[in-house]
Short mmCIF file of C-alpha atoms in Angstrom, two decimals:
data_model
loop_
_atom_site.label_atom_id
_atom_site.label_comp_id
_atom_site.label_asym_id
_atom_site.label_seq_id
_atom_site.Cartn_x
_atom_site.Cartn_y
_atom_site.Cartn_z
CA MET T 12 5.13 10.92 27.71
CA LEU T 13 4.93 8.33 24.17
CA ARG T 14 4.33 5.30 26.34
CA ALA T 15 1.04 6.48 27.85
CA ARG T 16 -0.04 8.32 24.40
CA ILE T 17 0.11 5.36 22.99
CA THR T 18 -1.10 3.74 25.81
CA LEU T 19 -3.97 5.83 25.70
CA VAL T 20 -4.83 5.33 22.01
CA ALA T 21 -4.94 1.30 22.17
CA VAL T 22 -6.80 1.42 25.49
CA ALA T 23 -9.34 3.99 23.17
CA ALA T 24 -9.96 1.33 20.36
CA ALA T 25 -10.10 -1.81 22.36
CA VAL T 26 -12.81 0.20 23.86
CA LEU T 27 -14.67 1.48 21.02
CA ALA T 28 -13.97 -2.28 19.37
CA ILE T 29 -15.67 -3.54 23.05
CA VAL T 30 -18.42 -1.38 22.21
CA ILE T 31 -19.44 -2.09 18.88
CA SER T 32 -18.84 -5.90 19.74
CA VAL T 33 -21.60 -5.74 23.11
CA PHE T 34 -24.20 -3.17 21.46
CA THR T 35 -24.29 -6.37 18.43
CA SER T 36 -24.29 -8.69 20.80
CA TYR T 37 -27.09 -7.22 23.05
CA ARG T 38 -29.43 -5.85 19.49
CA ASN T 39 -28.98 -9.83 18.47
CA VAL T 40 -29.63 -11.78 22.39
CA SER T 41 -33.05 -9.05 21.99
CA GLY T 42 -34.09 -10.09 18.81
CA LEU T 43 -33.46 -13.45 19.98
CA VAL T 44 -35.48 -13.38 23.29
CA ALA T 45 -38.26 -11.23 21.81
CA ASP T 46 -38.01 -14.68 18.80
CA GLN T 47 -37.97 -16.66 21.11
CA LEU T 48 -41.12 -14.70 23.11
CA ASP T 49 -43.55 -14.42 20.16
CA ARG T 50 -42.88 -18.19 19.49
CA ALA T 51 -43.97 -19.35 23.20
CA LEU T 52 -46.58 -16.54 22.98
CA ASP T 53 -48.03 -18.43 19.56
CA ASP T 54 -47.41 -21.77 20.33
CA ARG T 55 -49.02 -21.47 23.81
CA ALA T 56 -52.50 -19.84 22.07
CA ASP T 57 -52.48 -22.44 19.57
CA THR T 58 -52.66 -25.09 22.64
CA ALA T 59 -55.21 -22.74 24.22
CA VAL T 60 -57.15 -23.24 21.37
CA THR T 61 -57.05 -26.84 20.48
CA LEU T 62 -57.96 -27.76 23.84
CA LEU T 63 -60.84 -25.93 23.37
CA ALA T 64 -61.71 -26.60 20.45
CA THR T 65 -61.57 -30.56 20.71
CA SER T 66 -62.15 -31.33 24.60
CA HIS T 67 -63.50 -28.32 26.00
CA HIS T 68 -60.74 -27.86 28.57
CA GLN T 69 -58.06 -25.20 29.67
CA PRO T 70 -54.53 -25.44 29.32
CA PRO T 71 -52.88 -25.71 32.38
CA THR T 72 -51.84 -22.42 34.42
CA ARG T 73 -48.15 -21.08 33.92
CA PRO T 74 -46.91 -18.64 36.07
CA ASP T 75 -45.87 -16.14 33.60
CA MET T 76 -48.90 -16.87 31.27
CA ALA T 77 -53.13 -15.90 31.63
CA GLU T 78 -56.11 -16.82 29.23
CA GLN T 79 -59.31 -15.51 28.34
CA LEU T 80 -62.28 -16.32 26.67
CA LEU T 81 -63.34 -13.35 24.80
CA LEU T 82 -67.49 -14.16 22.78
CA ALA T 83 -68.23 -12.57 19.80
CA ASP T 84 -70.60 -10.51 21.78
CA GLY T 85 -67.56 -8.81 22.96
CA THR T 86 -67.96 -10.54 26.87
CA VAL T 87 -64.35 -12.00 28.50
CA ARG T 88 -64.38 -15.42 30.78
CA PRO T 89 -61.55 -15.91 32.32
CA LEU T 90 -59.67 -19.25 31.93
CA THR T 91 -56.50 -18.35 34.44
CA PRO T 92 -58.74 -17.83 37.95
CA GLY T 93 -56.55 -15.16 40.29
CA ARG T 94 -55.08 -13.34 37.25
CA GLU T 95 -56.88 -9.66 36.72
CA PRO T 96 -58.52 -9.37 32.99
CA LEU T 97 -56.00 -8.38 30.36
CA PRO T 98 -57.78 -5.23 28.53
CA VAL T 99 -59.70 -5.98 25.56
CA SER T 100 -58.92 -3.44 22.49
CA ASP T 101 -61.16 -2.99 18.96
CA ALA T 102 -58.78 -5.16 17.45
CA ALA T 103 -59.03 -8.22 19.64
CA ARG T 104 -63.56 -7.63 19.67
CA GLN T 105 -62.88 -7.48 15.53
CA VAL T 106 -61.48 -11.13 15.68
CA ALA T 107 -63.73 -12.89 17.77
CA ARG T 108 -66.70 -11.57 15.80
CA THR T 109 -65.34 -12.48 12.93
CA GLY T 110 -63.85 -15.33 13.98
CA ARG T 111 -60.64 -14.55 11.32
CA GLY T 112 -57.13 -12.56 11.33
CA THR T 113 -55.15 -12.67 14.66
CA SER T 114 -54.05 -9.19 17.03
CA ARG T 115 -51.20 -8.67 18.76
CA GLU T 116 -50.52 -6.04 21.19
CA ASP T 117 -48.23 -5.00 23.99
CA VAL T 118 -50.21 -3.96 26.89
CA THR T 119 -49.72 -3.52 31.09
CA VAL T 120 -52.07 -4.79 34.32
CA ASP T 121 -50.68 -4.13 37.53
CA GLY T 122 -48.09 -2.70 36.42
CA THR T 123 -47.16 -5.37 34.96
CA GLN T 124 -46.32 -5.36 30.49
CA TYR T 125 -47.82 -8.90 29.29
CA GLY T 126 -47.85 -9.12 25.21
CA VAL T 127 -51.09 -9.99 23.98
CA LEU T 128 -52.42 -12.51 21.30
CA THR T 129 -55.79 -12.96 20.24
CA LYS T 130 -56.25 -16.31 18.36
CA PRO T 131 -60.24 -17.24 16.74
CA LEU T 132 -62.09 -20.37 18.23
CA PRO T 133 -63.96 -22.56 15.45
CA GLY T 134 -67.88 -22.10 16.31
CA GLY T 135 -67.42 -17.89 17.06
CA GLY T 136 -65.28 -15.98 19.99
CA ALA T 137 -61.89 -16.27 20.59
CA VAL T 138 -58.90 -16.87 23.30
CA MET T 139 -56.89 -14.31 24.66
CA VAL T 140 -53.19 -15.47 25.61
CA GLY T 141 -51.01 -13.09 27.71
CA GLN T 142 -47.22 -13.71 27.89
CA ASP T 143 -45.31 -11.82 30.98
CA TYR T 144 -42.24 -10.30 30.16
CA ARG T 145 -40.87 -9.24 33.80
CA ASP T 146 -39.17 -12.61 32.85
CA ALA T 147 -37.54 -11.03 29.39
CA GLU T 148 -36.46 -8.03 31.53
CA ARG T 149 -34.70 -9.84 34.43
CA VAL T 150 -32.72 -10.93 31.94
CA ASP T 151 -32.58 -8.64 28.98
CA HIS T 152 -31.43 -6.69 32.99
CA GLU T 153 -29.33 -9.36 33.98
CA PHE T 154 -26.91 -9.43 30.50
CA LEU T 155 -26.15 -5.80 30.71
CA ARG T 156 -24.99 -5.96 33.88
CA ARG T 157 -23.30 -8.69 33.43
CA ILE T 158 -21.76 -7.17 29.78
CA THR T 159 -20.57 -4.38 31.03
CA TRP T 160 -18.38 -6.18 34.00
CA ILE T 161 -17.13 -7.85 31.39
CA THR T 162 -16.45 -4.59 29.35
CA ALA T 163 -14.53 -3.56 32.18
CA ALA T 164 -12.37 -5.97 33.16
CA SER T 165 -11.38 -6.26 29.20
CA VAL T 166 -10.45 -2.80 29.87
CA ALA T 167 -8.62 -2.73 32.29
CA LEU T 168 -6.64 -6.04 30.87
CA SER T 169 -6.31 -4.15 27.74
CA ALA T 170 -5.25 -0.70 29.63
CA LEU T 171 -2.61 -3.32 31.63
CA LEU T 172 -1.11 -4.90 28.36
CA SER T 173 -1.05 -2.89 27.05
CA TRP T 174 1.12 -0.59 29.25
CA LEU T 175 3.61 -3.62 30.11
CA VAL T 176 4.10 -4.50 26.06
CA LEU T 177 4.15 -1.27 24.80
CA GLY T 178 7.14 -0.65 28.32
CA ARG T 179 9.04 -3.43 26.16
CA VAL T 180 8.89 -2.66 23.08
CA LEU T 181 9.53 1.21 23.88
CA ARG T 182 12.58 0.38 26.24
CA PRO T 183 15.10 0.23 23.11
CA VAL T 184 13.59 4.08 21.79
CA ARG T 185 14.45 5.68 25.34
CA ARG T 186 17.86 3.90 25.41
CA LEU T 187 18.58 5.36 21.97
CA VAL T 188 16.71 9.25 22.50
CA ARG T 189 18.75 8.47 25.49
CA THR T 190 22.12 8.34 23.96
CA THR T 191 21.41 11.08 21.32
CA GLU T 192 20.57 13.15 23.98
CA HIS T 193 24.10 12.98 25.61
CA ILE T 194 25.78 13.02 22.23
CA THR T 195 24.00 16.17 21.64
CA SER T 196 24.61 18.08 25.10
CA THR T 197 27.79 16.61 24.97
CA GLN T 198 29.38 17.09 21.10
CA ASP T 199 30.91 13.25 21.90
CA LEU T 200 30.37 11.25 18.28
CA SER T 201 32.30 7.98 19.42
CA VAL T 202 29.51 7.12 22.26
CA PRO T 203 28.81 4.03 20.92
CA LEU T 204 24.93 3.64 20.79
CA PRO T 205 22.59 0.86 22.05
CA SER T 206 22.66 -3.16 20.56
CA ALA T 207 20.72 -2.97 17.56
CA GLY T 208 17.79 -5.64 17.20
CA ARG T 209 15.74 -6.97 13.95
CA ASP T 210 12.47 -4.83 14.23
CA GLU T 211 12.26 -1.23 13.17
CA VAL T 212 14.07 0.26 16.08
CA GLY T 213 16.25 -1.51 15.12
CA ARG T 214 16.96 -0.05 11.61
CA LEU T 215 16.26 3.12 13.35
CA THR T 216 19.28 2.41 15.44
CA ARG T 217 21.89 0.99 12.43
CA SER T 218 20.45 4.60 10.47
CA PHE T 219 21.47 6.53 13.87
CA ASP T 220 24.60 4.93 14.05
CA ALA T 221 25.94 5.18 10.43
CA MET T 222 24.70 9.26 10.53
CA LEU T 223 26.98 8.82 13.45
CA ALA T 224 29.92 7.34 11.89
CA ALA T 225 29.40 9.92 8.66
CA LEU T 226 29.21 12.58 11.15
CA ARG T 227 32.73 11.05 12.60
CA ARG T 228 34.37 11.65 9.10
CA SER T 229 33.57 14.46 8.03
CA ARG T 230 34.69 15.60 11.71
CA GLU T 231 38.12 13.87 10.44
CA GLN T 232 38.40 15.34 7.62
CA GLN T 233 37.81 19.01 8.81
CA GLN T 234 40.17 18.47 11.55
CA ARG T 235 42.79 17.46 9.10
CA LEU T 236 41.93 19.90 6.88
CA VAL T 237 42.42 22.82 9.01
CA GLN T 238 45.80 21.22 10.43
CA ASN T 239 46.88 20.61 6.77
CA ALA T 240 45.71 23.72 5.65
CA GLY T 241 47.38 25.65 8.62
CA HIS T 242 51.04 24.04 7.98
CA GLU T 243 50.74 24.96 3.78
CA LEU T 244 49.77 29.03 4.80
CA ARG T 245 52.20 28.97 7.58
CA THR T 246 55.11 28.99 4.72
CA PRO T 247 53.86 31.78 2.13
CA LEU T 248 52.99 33.97 5.52
CA THR T 249 56.80 33.24 6.80
CA SER T 250 57.89 34.71 3.46
CA VAL T 251 55.24 37.04 2.79
CA ARG T 252 55.85 38.59 6.39
CA GLY T 253 59.91 38.49 5.86
CA SER T 254 59.88 40.54 2.85
CA ALA T 255 57.64 43.00 4.52
CA GLU T 256 59.26 43.21 7.25
CA LEU T 257 62.65 43.87 5.03
CA LEU T 258 61.09 46.90 2.84
CA GLN T 259 59.47 48.28 6.25
CA ARG T 260 63.58 48.29 7.81
CA ALA T 261 65.60 48.76 4.86
CA ARG T 262 62.84 51.92 3.99
CA GLY T 263 64.43 52.55 0.56
CA ARG T 264 68.34 51.68 0.69
CA LEU T 265 68.00 48.67 -0.69
CA ASP T 266 69.62 48.23 -4.44
CA PRO T 267 66.56 48.95 -7.26
CA ARG T 268 67.41 45.04 -7.94
CA ASP T 269 67.17 43.26 -4.91
CA GLU T 270 63.96 45.59 -4.03
CA GLU T 271 62.74 43.95 -7.15
CA LYS T 272 63.26 40.58 -6.40
CA VAL T 273 61.70 41.26 -2.77
CA LEU T 274 58.61 42.69 -4.77
CA ALA T 275 58.23 40.25 -6.63
CA THR T 276 58.03 37.04 -3.91
CA LEU T 277 55.77 39.36 -2.48
CA VAL T 278 53.59 38.91 -5.65
CA THR T 279 54.26 35.61 -6.21
CA GLU T 280 53.48 34.54 -2.56
CA ALA T 281 50.58 36.09 -2.80
CA ALA T 282 49.36 34.60 -5.83
CA ALA T 283 49.96 31.19 -4.30
CA LEU T 284 48.34 32.40 -0.37
CA ASP T 285 46.14 33.34 -3.17
CA GLY T 286 45.55 29.89 -4.78
CA LEU T 287 45.37 28.12 -2.25
CA VAL T 288 42.96 29.58 0.75
CA ARG T 289 40.35 29.05 -3.29
CA GLU T 290 41.56 25.80 -3.57
CA ILE T 291 40.86 25.50 0.36
CA VAL T 292 36.51 27.32 -0.34
CA GLU T 293 36.42 24.58 -3.23
CA LEU T 294 37.56 21.70 -1.37
CA ALA T 295 35.40 22.53 2.34
CA THR T 296 32.23 23.91 0.18
CA ASP T 297 31.69 22.21 -2.18
CA ARG T 298 30.44 25.02 -4.10
CA HIS T 299 28.61 23.00 -6.63
CA ALA T 300 26.84 20.56 -4.17
CA GLU T 301 23.78 21.84 -4.91
CA GLU T 302 23.57 21.68 -8.49
CA ALA T 303 21.34 18.65 -9.53
CA PRO T 304 22.77 15.89 -11.07
CA ALA T 305 21.98 15.28 -15.09
CA ASP T 306 22.69 12.70 -17.67
CA VAL T 307 26.25 14.76 -18.71
CA ASP T 308 28.42 13.24 -22.22
CA LEU T 309 31.62 12.52 -20.89
CA PRO T 310 33.09 13.58 -24.85
CA ALA T 311 32.12 16.90 -24.93
CA VAL T 312 32.83 18.07 -21.47
CA ALA T 313 36.41 17.32 -22.39
CA GLU T 314 36.32 19.00 -25.33
CA GLU T 315 34.97 22.33 -23.24
CA CYS T 316 37.44 22.08 -21.02
CA ALA T 317 40.13 21.28 -23.79
CA VAL T 318 38.69 24.97 -25.17
CA ARG T 319 38.85 26.71 -22.55
CA PHE T 320 42.41 25.64 -21.28
CA GLN T 321 43.96 26.25 -24.35
CA GLN T 322 42.60 29.38 -24.87
CA ARG T 323 44.22 29.97 -21.36
CA THR T 324 47.57 28.49 -21.35
CA GLY T 325 48.63 27.47 -25.03
CA ARG T 326 49.21 24.34 -24.37
CA THR T 327 48.03 21.89 -26.73
CA VAL T 328 45.08 19.85 -25.83
CA THR T 329 43.62 16.15 -27.26
CA VAL T 330 40.75 14.35 -27.42
CA THR T 331 40.50 11.04 -28.45
CA ALA T 332 36.90 9.46 -27.02
CA GLY T 333 35.32 5.34 -28.20
CA ASP T 334 32.36 4.26 -27.59
CA THR T 335 30.52 6.27 -24.98
CA ALA T 336 27.83 6.26 -22.86
CA PRO T 337 26.09 9.51 -21.05
CA VAL T 338 27.01 9.99 -16.39
CA ARG T 339 25.20 10.68 -14.39
CA ALA T 340 26.99 13.80 -12.24
CA ARG T 341 26.79 17.25 -11.96
CA PRO T 342 28.00 19.46 -15.12
CA ARG T 343 30.02 22.38 -12.98
CA ALA T 344 31.93 19.41 -10.80
CA LEU T 345 32.64 17.90 -14.09
CA GLN T 346 34.29 20.30 -15.39
CA ARG T 347 35.72 21.51 -11.96
CA CYS T 348 37.92 17.73 -12.34
CA VAL T 349 38.51 18.07 -16.39
CA ASP T 350 40.77 21.49 -15.39
CA ASN T 351 41.91 20.28 -11.90
CA LEU T 352 43.78 17.28 -14.01
CA LEU T 353 44.35 19.11 -16.61
CA GLY T 354 46.29 22.17 -14.74
CA ASN T 355 48.34 19.14 -13.07
CA ALA T 356 49.71 17.40 -16.21
CA ALA T 357 50.46 20.95 -17.07
CA LYS T 358 51.86 21.43 -13.96
CA PHE T 359 53.93 18.20 -14.09
CA SER T 360 55.23 18.71 -18.13
CA SER T 361 56.74 20.69 -20.00
CA ASP T 362 55.08 23.76 -22.37
CA ASP T 363 57.17 21.82 -24.93
CA THR T 364 54.26 18.58 -24.59
CA PRO T 365 51.02 17.92 -25.82
CA ILE T 366 48.33 17.08 -23.32
CA GLU T 367 46.06 13.85 -24.17
CA ILE T 368 42.37 13.18 -22.97
CA ARG T 369 40.90 9.84 -23.34
CA VAL T 370 37.51 9.07 -22.85
CA GLU T 371 36.03 5.19 -23.04
CA GLY T 372 32.75 4.86 -21.61
CA GLY T 373 32.65 6.13 -17.88
CA ARG T 374 36.37 6.64 -18.09
CA LEU T 375 38.19 8.95 -18.51
CA SER T 376 42.01 9.65 -18.27
CA VAL T 377 44.30 12.53 -19.00
CA HIS T 378 47.99 11.63 -20.33
CA ASP T 379 50.64 13.62 -19.09
CA HIS T 380 54.57 13.60 -21.15
CA GLY T 381 56.54 14.64 -17.82
CA PRO T 382 58.18 11.95 -14.71
CA GLY T 383 55.25 10.45 -14.27
CA ILE T 384 53.91 8.82 -11.00
CA GLU T 385 55.16 6.11 -9.18
CA PRO T 386 53.67 3.26 -8.01
CA ASP T 387 53.95 3.71 -4.46
CA GLU T 388 52.47 7.11 -5.58
CA GLN T 389 49.80 6.06 -6.96
CA HIS T 390 47.01 6.88 -4.70
CA ALA T 391 48.73 9.38 -1.80
CA VAL T 392 48.60 11.63 -4.80
CA PHE T 393 45.24 12.49 -4.05
CA ASP T 394 45.27 13.11 -0.12
CA ARG T 395 45.15 16.44 0.32
CA PHE T 396 48.51 18.66 0.53
CA TYR T 397 50.40 15.95 -1.13
CA ARG T 398 54.13 16.61 -2.06
CA GLY T 399 55.37 13.60 -4.37
CA PRO T 400 59.00 14.17 -2.82
CA ARG T 401 60.48 14.97 -6.41
CA THR T 402 57.68 17.67 -6.59
CA GLN T 403 58.16 19.69 -3.64
CA GLY T 404 59.60 23.02 -5.21
CA THR T 405 56.65 21.98 -7.85
CA PRO T 406 54.15 25.45 -7.32
CA GLY T 407 50.84 24.48 -6.48
CA SER T 408 48.38 23.97 -3.46
CA GLY T 409 48.51 20.35 -3.31
CA LEU T 410 44.49 20.67 -3.65
CA GLY T 411 43.77 19.85 -7.03
CA LEU T 412 43.06 16.32 -7.21
CA ALA T 413 41.74 15.52 -3.65
CA ILE T 414 38.99 17.70 -5.26
CA VAL T 415 39.40 15.47 -7.87
CA HIS T 416 38.90 12.67 -5.62
CA ASP T 417 36.25 14.66 -3.77
CA ILE T 418 33.93 15.61 -6.35
CA VAL T 419 34.00 11.75 -8.33
CA THR T 420 33.36 9.85 -5.21
CA ALA T 421 30.53 11.90 -4.22
CA GLU T 422 29.32 10.81 -7.50
CA ASN T 423 29.53 7.17 -6.85
CA GLY T 424 32.81 6.84 -9.11
CA THR T 425 36.67 6.34 -8.47
CA VAL T 426 39.79 7.77 -9.04
CA PHE T 427 43.30 6.43 -10.34
CA ALA T 428 46.92 7.36 -11.05
CA GLY T 429 49.54 5.68 -12.83
CA LYS T 430 52.54 5.31 -15.17
CA THR T 431 52.45 5.29 -19.09
CA PRO T 432 55.07 3.02 -21.32
CA ASP T 433 56.13 6.36 -22.07
CA GLY T 434 57.04 7.97 -18.77
CA GLY T 435 54.73 10.32 -18.60
CA ALA T 436 51.18 10.16 -15.86
CA GLU T 437 47.96 9.19 -16.21
CA VAL T 438 45.23 10.70 -13.91
CA GLY T 439 41.91 10.59 -14.31
CA PHE T 440 37.77 8.41 -12.40
CA ARG T 441 35.96 6.27 -13.81
CA LEU T 442 32.19 6.94 -13.81
CA PRO T 443 28.87 4.63 -13.50
CA VAL T 444 26.96 4.87 -17.14
CA ARG T 445 23.81 5.21 -17.79
CA THR T 446 22.57 2.17 -20.16
CA THR T 447 20.79 4.15 -22.35
CA PRO T 448 24.51 5.55 -25.11
CA ALA T 449 25.82 8.20 -26.44
CA PRO T 450 26.49 8.70 -29.66
CA ALA T 451 30.35 8.58 -30.67
CA VAL T 452 33.23 11.49 -30.60
CA ARG T 453 35.71 10.60 -32.43
CA ARG T 454 39.40 12.45 -32.29
CA ARG T 455 39.44 16.27 -32.52
CA ARG T 456 43.02 18.37 -31.47
CA SER T 457 42.72 21.29 -29.77
#
């Protein structure tokens, strides 16, 4: 469960931070207590030395302190009645004998730990002062006990707050997960996603919503393509089937001229079917989708397509280019666009009229001398399987310009169609140009 895992991570981080803080605090407090004990021991020893040296009075008795005199010969004389004598080390005897330096050590007397400081007395000997560590140990233990409870309470509070806050934060994520799982199981792309906020979850929701919208459009286009393709395929298939059934029933009894017409119909409709299926596959699969974009010189593409088209059809194609700049597009897909535009121009103009390609910047247009395109058809000609009122009898699949539209819009470009002043059609596209201009290509006739 995501909420539990994140809570566990948050609590672990909180515990680590608290442990580091407690350890640091304990070390600091222990150091402060030790410094305070050393300072108190040093002050007590100075007080004892001063009183004994000036007035030969003993320092006032303290329950946590023990004092004794250490003579130069090593004899010990207690100064605190009722207390066990403090152990004497060689270092302490050295101080009492020489009257120089100090001695500091920790000792144990009747199970109680003392810190012992030995300081020399003027005139010989030394005073030994012992500091009882039981109060310091009690403070140390009390600090550890309290800090342990505080740490446990902090960890519990951190876990509770993390659980509550994460529950609130992850609530939109859970709603989004439930909705996407429902969409996945039902394949219903019309299900609305939860409302999106302004945080990262909101951005994720909006991204999913945009993806669903794209999938809905893709599904609608696929369904429309299948419906239109079924309609368009039905006509040539009906003609092929009728011709084949006629030949089957006649079984050689037809007049040779009639038989020739039926066979010609079969060949024509089969070729039409082949072209239609090829265009449908091209439109549905976009064979150039995996082609990497590159900087493309539009005049060069126009020249190459014009030469290839003239070799295939014998039609005259003129290429005119002004100041141009490279465009970013898929090269072979762009060639497919120009080939389709040339094929469309050849279809609707007579064989003895030229076709002209004009390139200016990122704009490429193909002009013919046919009937032209009326204003109310200038957008519809890029729809799939569209046939205008005047072109119902013209052979073709009705997909050539639809393929141009799909390729160009995929490259962030736009398509256009219109009627030229001399009555012909102008069909083409615009693509964003690169900032570095390409060399200008002048006029060439293919």
